[in-house]
Structures are given as C-alpha cells and as structure tokens.
XYZ file of C-alpha atoms in Angstrom:
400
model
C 146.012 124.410 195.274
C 143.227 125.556 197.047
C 143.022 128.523 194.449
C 142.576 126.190 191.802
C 139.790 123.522 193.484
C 137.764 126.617 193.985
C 138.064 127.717 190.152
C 137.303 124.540 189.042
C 134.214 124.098 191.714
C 133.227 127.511 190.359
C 133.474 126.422 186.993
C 131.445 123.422 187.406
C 128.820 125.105 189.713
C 128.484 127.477 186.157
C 128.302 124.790 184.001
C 125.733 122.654 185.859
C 123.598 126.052 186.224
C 123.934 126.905 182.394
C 123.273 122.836 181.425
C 119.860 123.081 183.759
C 119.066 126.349 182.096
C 119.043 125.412 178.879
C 117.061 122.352 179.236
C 114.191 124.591 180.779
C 114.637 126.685 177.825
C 114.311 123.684 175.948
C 110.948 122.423 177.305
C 109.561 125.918 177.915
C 109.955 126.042 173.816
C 107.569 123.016 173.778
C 104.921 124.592 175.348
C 104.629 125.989 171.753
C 104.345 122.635 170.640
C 101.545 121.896 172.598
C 100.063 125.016 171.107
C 100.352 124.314 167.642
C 99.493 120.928 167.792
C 96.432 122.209 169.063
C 95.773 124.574 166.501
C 96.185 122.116 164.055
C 93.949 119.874 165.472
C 90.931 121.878 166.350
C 88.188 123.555 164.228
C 88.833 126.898 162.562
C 86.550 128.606 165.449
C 88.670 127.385 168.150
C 92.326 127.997 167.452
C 92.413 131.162 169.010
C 91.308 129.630 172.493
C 93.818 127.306 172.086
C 97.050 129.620 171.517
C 95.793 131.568 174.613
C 95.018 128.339 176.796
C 98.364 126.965 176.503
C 100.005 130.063 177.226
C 97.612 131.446 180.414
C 97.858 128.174 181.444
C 101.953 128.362 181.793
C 101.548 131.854 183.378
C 99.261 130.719 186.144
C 101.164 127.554 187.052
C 104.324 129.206 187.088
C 102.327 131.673 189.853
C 101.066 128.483 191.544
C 104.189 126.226 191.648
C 106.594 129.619 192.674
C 104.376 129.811 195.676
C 102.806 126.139 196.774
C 103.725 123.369 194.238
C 107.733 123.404 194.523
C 107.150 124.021 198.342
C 105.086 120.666 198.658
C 107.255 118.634 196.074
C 110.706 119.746 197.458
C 109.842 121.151 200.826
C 112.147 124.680 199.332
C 111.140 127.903 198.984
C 112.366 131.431 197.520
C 111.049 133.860 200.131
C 114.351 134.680 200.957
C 116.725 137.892 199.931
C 118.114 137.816 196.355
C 121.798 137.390 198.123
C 120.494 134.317 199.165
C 118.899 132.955 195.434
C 122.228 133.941 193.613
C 124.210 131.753 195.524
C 125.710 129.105 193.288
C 125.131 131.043 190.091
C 121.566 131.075 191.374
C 121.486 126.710 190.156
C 118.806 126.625 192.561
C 116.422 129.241 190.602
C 117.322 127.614 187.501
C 116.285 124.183 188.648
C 112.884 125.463 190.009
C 112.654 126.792 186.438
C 113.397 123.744 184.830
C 111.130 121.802 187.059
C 108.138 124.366 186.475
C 108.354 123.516 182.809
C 107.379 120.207 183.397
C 104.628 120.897 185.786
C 103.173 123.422 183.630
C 102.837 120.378 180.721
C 99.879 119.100 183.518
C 97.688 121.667 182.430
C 98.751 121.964 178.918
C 98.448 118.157 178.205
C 94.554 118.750 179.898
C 94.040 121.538 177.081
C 94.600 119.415 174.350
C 91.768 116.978 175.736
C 89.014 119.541 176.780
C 89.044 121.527 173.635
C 86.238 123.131 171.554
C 83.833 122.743 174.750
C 85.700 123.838 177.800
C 85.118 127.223 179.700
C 88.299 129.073 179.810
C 87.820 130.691 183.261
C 87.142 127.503 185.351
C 89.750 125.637 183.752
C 92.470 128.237 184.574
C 91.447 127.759 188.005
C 91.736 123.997 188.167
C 95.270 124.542 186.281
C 96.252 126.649 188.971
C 95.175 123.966 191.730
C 96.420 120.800 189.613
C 100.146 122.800 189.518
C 99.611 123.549 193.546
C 98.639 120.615 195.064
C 98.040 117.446 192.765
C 101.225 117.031 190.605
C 103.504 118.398 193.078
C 102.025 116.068 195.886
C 102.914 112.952 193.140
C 106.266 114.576 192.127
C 107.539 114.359 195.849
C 106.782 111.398 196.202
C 108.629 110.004 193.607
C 111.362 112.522 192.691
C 111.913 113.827 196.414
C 111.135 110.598 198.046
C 108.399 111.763 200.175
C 106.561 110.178 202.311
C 108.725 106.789 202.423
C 106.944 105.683 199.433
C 110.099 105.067 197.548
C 111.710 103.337 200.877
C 108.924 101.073 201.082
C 109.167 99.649 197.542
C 113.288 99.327 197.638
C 112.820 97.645 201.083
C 109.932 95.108 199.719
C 111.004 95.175 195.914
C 114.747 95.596 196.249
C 114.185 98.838 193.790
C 111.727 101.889 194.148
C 109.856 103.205 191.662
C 112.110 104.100 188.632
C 111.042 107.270 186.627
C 113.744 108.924 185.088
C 112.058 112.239 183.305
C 108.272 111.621 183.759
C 106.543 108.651 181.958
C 104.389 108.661 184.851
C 104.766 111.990 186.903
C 104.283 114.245 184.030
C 102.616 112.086 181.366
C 101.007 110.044 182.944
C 99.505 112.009 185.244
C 98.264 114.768 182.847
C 96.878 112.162 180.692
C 94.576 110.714 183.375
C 93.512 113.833 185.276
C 92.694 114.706 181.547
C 90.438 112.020 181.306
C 88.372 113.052 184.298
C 87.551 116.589 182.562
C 87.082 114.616 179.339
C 84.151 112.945 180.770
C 82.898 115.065 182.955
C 82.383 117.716 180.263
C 80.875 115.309 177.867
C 81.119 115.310 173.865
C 81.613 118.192 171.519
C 77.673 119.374 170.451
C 77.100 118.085 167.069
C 79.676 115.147 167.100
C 78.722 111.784 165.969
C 80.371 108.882 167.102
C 81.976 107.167 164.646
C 83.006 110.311 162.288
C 85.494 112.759 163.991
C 85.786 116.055 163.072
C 88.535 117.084 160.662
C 91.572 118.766 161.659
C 91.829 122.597 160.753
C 95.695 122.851 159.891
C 97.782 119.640 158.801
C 100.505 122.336 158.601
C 100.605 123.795 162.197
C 99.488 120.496 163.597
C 103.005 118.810 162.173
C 104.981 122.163 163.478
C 103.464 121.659 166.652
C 104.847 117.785 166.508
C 108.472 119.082 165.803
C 108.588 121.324 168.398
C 107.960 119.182 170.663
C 110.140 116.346 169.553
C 112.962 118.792 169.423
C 112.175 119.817 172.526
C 111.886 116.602 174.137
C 115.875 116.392 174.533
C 115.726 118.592 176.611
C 113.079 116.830 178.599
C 115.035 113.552 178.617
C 118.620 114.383 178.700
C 119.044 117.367 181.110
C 116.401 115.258 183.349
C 119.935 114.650 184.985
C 120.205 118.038 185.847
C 123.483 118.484 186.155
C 126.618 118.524 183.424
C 128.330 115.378 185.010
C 124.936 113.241 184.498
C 124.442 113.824 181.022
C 124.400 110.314 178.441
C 124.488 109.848 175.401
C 122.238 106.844 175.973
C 119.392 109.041 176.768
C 119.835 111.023 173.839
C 119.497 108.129 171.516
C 117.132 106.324 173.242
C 114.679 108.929 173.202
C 115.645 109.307 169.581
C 115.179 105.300 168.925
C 111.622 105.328 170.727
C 111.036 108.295 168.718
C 111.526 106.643 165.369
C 109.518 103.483 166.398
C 106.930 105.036 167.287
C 106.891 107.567 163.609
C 107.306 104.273 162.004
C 104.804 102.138 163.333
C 101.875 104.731 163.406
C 102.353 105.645 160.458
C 101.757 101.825 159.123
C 99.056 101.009 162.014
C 97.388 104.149 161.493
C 97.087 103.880 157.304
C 99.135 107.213 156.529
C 97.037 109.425 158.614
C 99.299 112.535 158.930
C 97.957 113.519 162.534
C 98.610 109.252 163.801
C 102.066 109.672 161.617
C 102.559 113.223 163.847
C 101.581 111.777 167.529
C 103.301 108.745 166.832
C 106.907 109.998 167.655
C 105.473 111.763 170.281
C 103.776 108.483 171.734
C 107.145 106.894 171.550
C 108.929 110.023 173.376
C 106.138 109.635 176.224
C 106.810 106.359 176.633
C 110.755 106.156 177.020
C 111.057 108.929 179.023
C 111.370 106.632 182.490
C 113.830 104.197 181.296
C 115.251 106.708 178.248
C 118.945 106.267 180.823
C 118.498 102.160 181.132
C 117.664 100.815 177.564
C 119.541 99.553 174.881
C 118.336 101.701 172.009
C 116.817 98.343 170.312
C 114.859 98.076 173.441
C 114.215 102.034 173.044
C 112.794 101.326 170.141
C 110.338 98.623 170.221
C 109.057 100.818 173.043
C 108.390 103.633 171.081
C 106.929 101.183 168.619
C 104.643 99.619 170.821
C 103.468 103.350 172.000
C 102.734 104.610 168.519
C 100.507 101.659 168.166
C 98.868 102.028 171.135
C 98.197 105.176 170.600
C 96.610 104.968 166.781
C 94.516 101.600 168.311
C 92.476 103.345 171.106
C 92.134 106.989 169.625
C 90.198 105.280 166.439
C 88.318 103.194 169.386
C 87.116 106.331 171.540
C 86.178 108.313 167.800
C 83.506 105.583 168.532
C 82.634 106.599 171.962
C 79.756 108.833 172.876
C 80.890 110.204 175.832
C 84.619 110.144 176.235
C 85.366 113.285 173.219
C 89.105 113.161 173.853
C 90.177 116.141 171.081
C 93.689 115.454 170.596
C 93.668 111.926 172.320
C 95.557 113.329 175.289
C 94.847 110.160 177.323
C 95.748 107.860 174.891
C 98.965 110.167 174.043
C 100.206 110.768 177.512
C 98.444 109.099 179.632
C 97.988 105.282 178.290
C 101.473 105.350 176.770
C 102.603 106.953 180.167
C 101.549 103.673 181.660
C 103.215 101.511 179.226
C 106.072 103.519 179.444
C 106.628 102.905 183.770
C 105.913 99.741 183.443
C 108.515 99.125 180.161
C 111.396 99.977 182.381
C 110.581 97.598 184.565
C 110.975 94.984 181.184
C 113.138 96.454 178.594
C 115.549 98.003 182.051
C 116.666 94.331 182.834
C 120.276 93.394 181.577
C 118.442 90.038 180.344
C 116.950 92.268 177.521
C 119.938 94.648 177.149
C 119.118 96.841 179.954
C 121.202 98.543 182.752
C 119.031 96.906 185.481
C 118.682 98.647 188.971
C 114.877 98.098 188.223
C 111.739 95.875 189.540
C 108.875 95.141 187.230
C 106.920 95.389 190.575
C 108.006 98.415 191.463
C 106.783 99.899 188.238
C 103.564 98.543 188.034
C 102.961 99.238 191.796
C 104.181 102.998 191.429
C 102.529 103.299 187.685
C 99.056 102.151 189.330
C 99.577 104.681 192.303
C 100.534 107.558 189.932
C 96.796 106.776 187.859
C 95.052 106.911 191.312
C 96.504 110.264 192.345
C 95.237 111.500 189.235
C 91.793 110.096 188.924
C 91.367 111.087 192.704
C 92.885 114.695 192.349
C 91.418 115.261 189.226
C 87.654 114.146 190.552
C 87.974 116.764 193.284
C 89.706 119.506 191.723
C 86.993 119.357 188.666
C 84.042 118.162 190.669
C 84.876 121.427 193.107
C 84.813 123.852 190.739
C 82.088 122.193 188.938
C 80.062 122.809 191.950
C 81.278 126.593 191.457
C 81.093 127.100 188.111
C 80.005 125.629 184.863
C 83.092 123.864 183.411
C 82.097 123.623 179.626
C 80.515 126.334 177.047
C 76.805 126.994 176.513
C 75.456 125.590 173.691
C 75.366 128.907 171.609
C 78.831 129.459 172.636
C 80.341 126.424 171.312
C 78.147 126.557 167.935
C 79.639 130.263 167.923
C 83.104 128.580 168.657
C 85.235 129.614 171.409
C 87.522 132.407 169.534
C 84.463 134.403 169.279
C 82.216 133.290 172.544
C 85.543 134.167 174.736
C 87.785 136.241 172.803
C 86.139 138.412 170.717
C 87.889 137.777 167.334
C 89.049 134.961 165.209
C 92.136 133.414 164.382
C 92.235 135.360 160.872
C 91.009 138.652 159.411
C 88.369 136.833 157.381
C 86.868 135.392 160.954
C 83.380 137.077 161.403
C-alpha cells in the first residue's frame, strides 16, 4: 500500500510540474505577442527596436527576478545545489518560471507605451529594477500575503483582496507604471494631437493579438498552478470576456481593425481576477465593458498633447486592470451568478493600493535614472527612427 501512495504522489508531483510548465510555456509564447503587436503598431523606422525591446527586456528580468524579485515576492531562493532544485521533479523551478513570465509582461506592457521616443539603454535598466523591486514588492503582498495586507482586509472586509491571475498585479500595474514613463518622456516629435499616426502592419499587429489571446489560457487557467486546480470555468470565462470585448470594440470603435484587435485583449485583462468566480454571462459583459473602455479613452488621449500613449498600454492594461479588480468584487457575488468569497471593498481598496505602488515605484525608478541618463531619443534620433539611431539597420533590406 505504501508502494502504491508513493506512485501515485509521484505521479501527481509529475503532473502538477508538467501542468505549471506548460502554462509558462504558454505565456512565455506571448511575449511574442507583445512583440508583434508592437510591430504592427509602430512606424516602419521603429519595428526593429521593438522586436529587440520585448525580447532584452525578458532576458534582463528573468536575470533580475532569478536573483531579487522572486526572493522579495516569495521570500525563496535557488542558491542552493542542483540536488536540492530537482526535488519534486524540480515543481519549484518550474513555478519560478511560470511566475517570471508574468513579471517579465511589467516591462513588456511599458514597451508598448514608450515607443518611437524611448532610449533603449535607460529603459533596460528601469526594466531590470521594476522586475527587482516594484512588481515583486506588490506581488507579495497579494499573492504571498505579505506584510498582513491581505489579513487586514479579511479581518475588516470579511474577504482580502481577490486577484486570481493578475487584473491588478500584472496589468494593472504595468499599465500605470507605464503611464509615468508616458508622461515623463512627453509626445512623439512631429505628432499632432488630434491625428495619430498610422499603424505600419495591420497584418503583424492582428498576429500579435492572437498570440496573445491564445496565450492568455495559459495565463488564466494554469494561474492555479497545479493539475487538481484547473476549471473549466476559467477557461470559458476568459473565453466569454474575450468575445465581449472583440464584439463590442469592434461596434464602439467603428471597424477599426487595431480597436477590433485590443478589444479581446481588453476583455482578457479585465477577467483575469475573477476569470475562476463568474458566470460566463457575467464574463462577458466584463469583457464588454473593457473593450469599450478601452476604444473610449485611447480616441480621448489621440487628443492629448502630452500623454503619447503608442499602443494605449494604460488604457489596455492598466484602466481595464482597474475595472477588472474591482468587477470581481460585482460580477463575483452569487446575487449576479457569481461564486462569492469576494468584497467589493476589498477590491476597490486593494485595486487603489495596487495604482499607488505603481505611480510611486514608477516615479522613482524613472525619475532616478532620469537624473542618470536621458530617458527618450534626441531629436535627430527619433526623426532618423530608432532601428537606425540604435541598431544600425532596418526592419527590411530596402531600409536605408
């Protein structure tokens, strides 16, 4: 007997390790996603900078959350023998991996925000130190229940802070640290508000969109971690917000392929902390209300001088992050066909403090190096575009 509860421990240790591992497979694949909707999105000149952005980006968080970020988040670390990582079918490895994958969407979310103008350099730096300190301080509080944060709302609230794969800890919070390098670097040199500047690749600007809604199944369902957590409710969910949020952007926004793109992406940011709590109904008019949201204020800041938000990463992740914490706290209660074992006051509360860690990280990890180093191109630079001013070649042959 005791021969066969340690098989079937064995077994399950596997299965939870290989269930974890593909997930991070899964959202590492995004991180593609986020490079192609880039691509897409930015002028000819720039689409080099982006590919390499999103990818450098990945490679220096991964550095910084190995050796600080998981540390602070989880209080863990892997300075220890290999012996001691391949315990358990090394699940432990695989869940740092899985983890890192959605840290490293901080600084690719910021990319997407910052285009066309930002230095690469300086911004690979404050990537580094977002992934460290900022997110991982945030994700520990609310995944790891540092600090007594979490305590403190179930003891006032009689729930804490419900987040279930990242409305708020990812989204959220790379949307509004996004925002502070949005303004501080100031709108794209020859931009008028008013009349945006066209995207480069309709094409690889929709690719970028799938691979990332493909991707975000992973995100969402193996956000449970192991095999014994996975639902079926999260899967559709995250497919129902999905589909409101296509649906309704593409009516709010007029057939605009790039609002009819971001829209099931809006939705997907939005359900992600109550994707294990709706009713797929509620799923959906989440999403819906997300793609909506989303097409209203990036056709409001195309008016703005100052806030030049590229691929309306704020709006995207960080605005529809918001609405998303604060929708479990609705669209969670059994009264509207939720699972309950959620407080709208809880949300709002930890929504509000996840914004604040961001706009307070992001203002001293940007206005540091700012100090350093200048954070956006010169203007000959940017005219020249940044393939050329940083790179040395273009994005094609015919690229001068």
């Amino acid at each position: 007997m005791d021969n066969i509860s340690q098989a079937i421990s064995v077994i399950a240790q596997s299965a939870d390790t290989l269930f974890i591992l593909l997930g991070a497979i899964m959202v590492l694949a995004m991180h593609a996603g986020f490079a192609f909707l880039e691509v897409g999105t930015v002028r000819h000149k720039n689409q080099v900078n982006a590919l390499v952005k999103i990818i450098a980006d990945f490679g220096f968080s991964a550095i910084a959350y190995f050796v600080i970020g998981y540390q602070i988040a989880y209080g863990s670390h892997f300075f220890v023998n290999a012996e001691t990582l391949a315990e358990n079918n090394g699940y432990d490895l695989v869940k740092f991996f899985f983890l890192l994958t959605f840290a490293a969407a901080i600084p690719a979310i910021v990319s997407g925000g910052i285009a066309e103008r930002g230095q690469f350099k300086p911004f690979l730096l404050a990537s580094a130190l977002l992934v460290a300190f900022v997110y991982p301080f945030f994700e520990g509080v609310i995944w790891n229940g540092n600090f007594g944060f979490q305590a403190w709302l179930e003891a006032s609230f009689g729930y804490g802070f419900h987040d279930f794969a990242g409305s708020v800890v990812v989204h959220g919070m790379g949307g509004w640290l996004a925002l502070v390098a949005i303004y501080l670097l100031g709108a794209r040199r020859g931009r008028k508000p008013g009349i945006a500047f066209a995207p480069s690749n309709i094409p690889f600007l929709a690719l970028g969109a799938w691979v990332l809604t493909v991707g975000w199944f992973g995100f969402n369902v193996m956000s449970a971690q192991t095999l014994d957590g996975i639902s079926g409710l999260v899967a559709v969910n995250s497919l129902a917000a999905m589909v409101g949020g296509t649906v309704i952007a593409l009516f709010v926004g007029k057939n605009d392929p790039g609002f009819i793109h971001n829209g099931p992406l809006a939705g997907l940011v939005a359900v992600c902390a109550g994707s294990d709590l709706f009713h797929p109904i509620g799923a959906f008019v989440v999403g819906g209300v997300a793609g909506a949201l989303f097409v209203w204020v990036f056709t409001y800041l195309q008016r703005s001088p100052k806030i030049d938000d590229v691929l309306g990463v704020w709006p995207l992740h960080g605005l529809c992050g918001v609405w998303g914490g604060i929708a479990a706290g609705i669209f969670g209660l059994p009264a509207l066909g939720g699972l309950g074992g959620v407080s709208l006051t809880a949300q709002v509360i930890g929504t509000v403090a996840g914004v604040a860690v961001a706009l307070m990280g992001g203002m001293v990890v940007y206005g540091v190096i700012a100090k350093l180093m200048p954070l956006r191109l010169d203007e000959e630079q940017e005219y020249l575009g940044a393939d050329v001013s940083i790179h040395r070649i273009g994005a094609t042959s015919m690229d001068k």
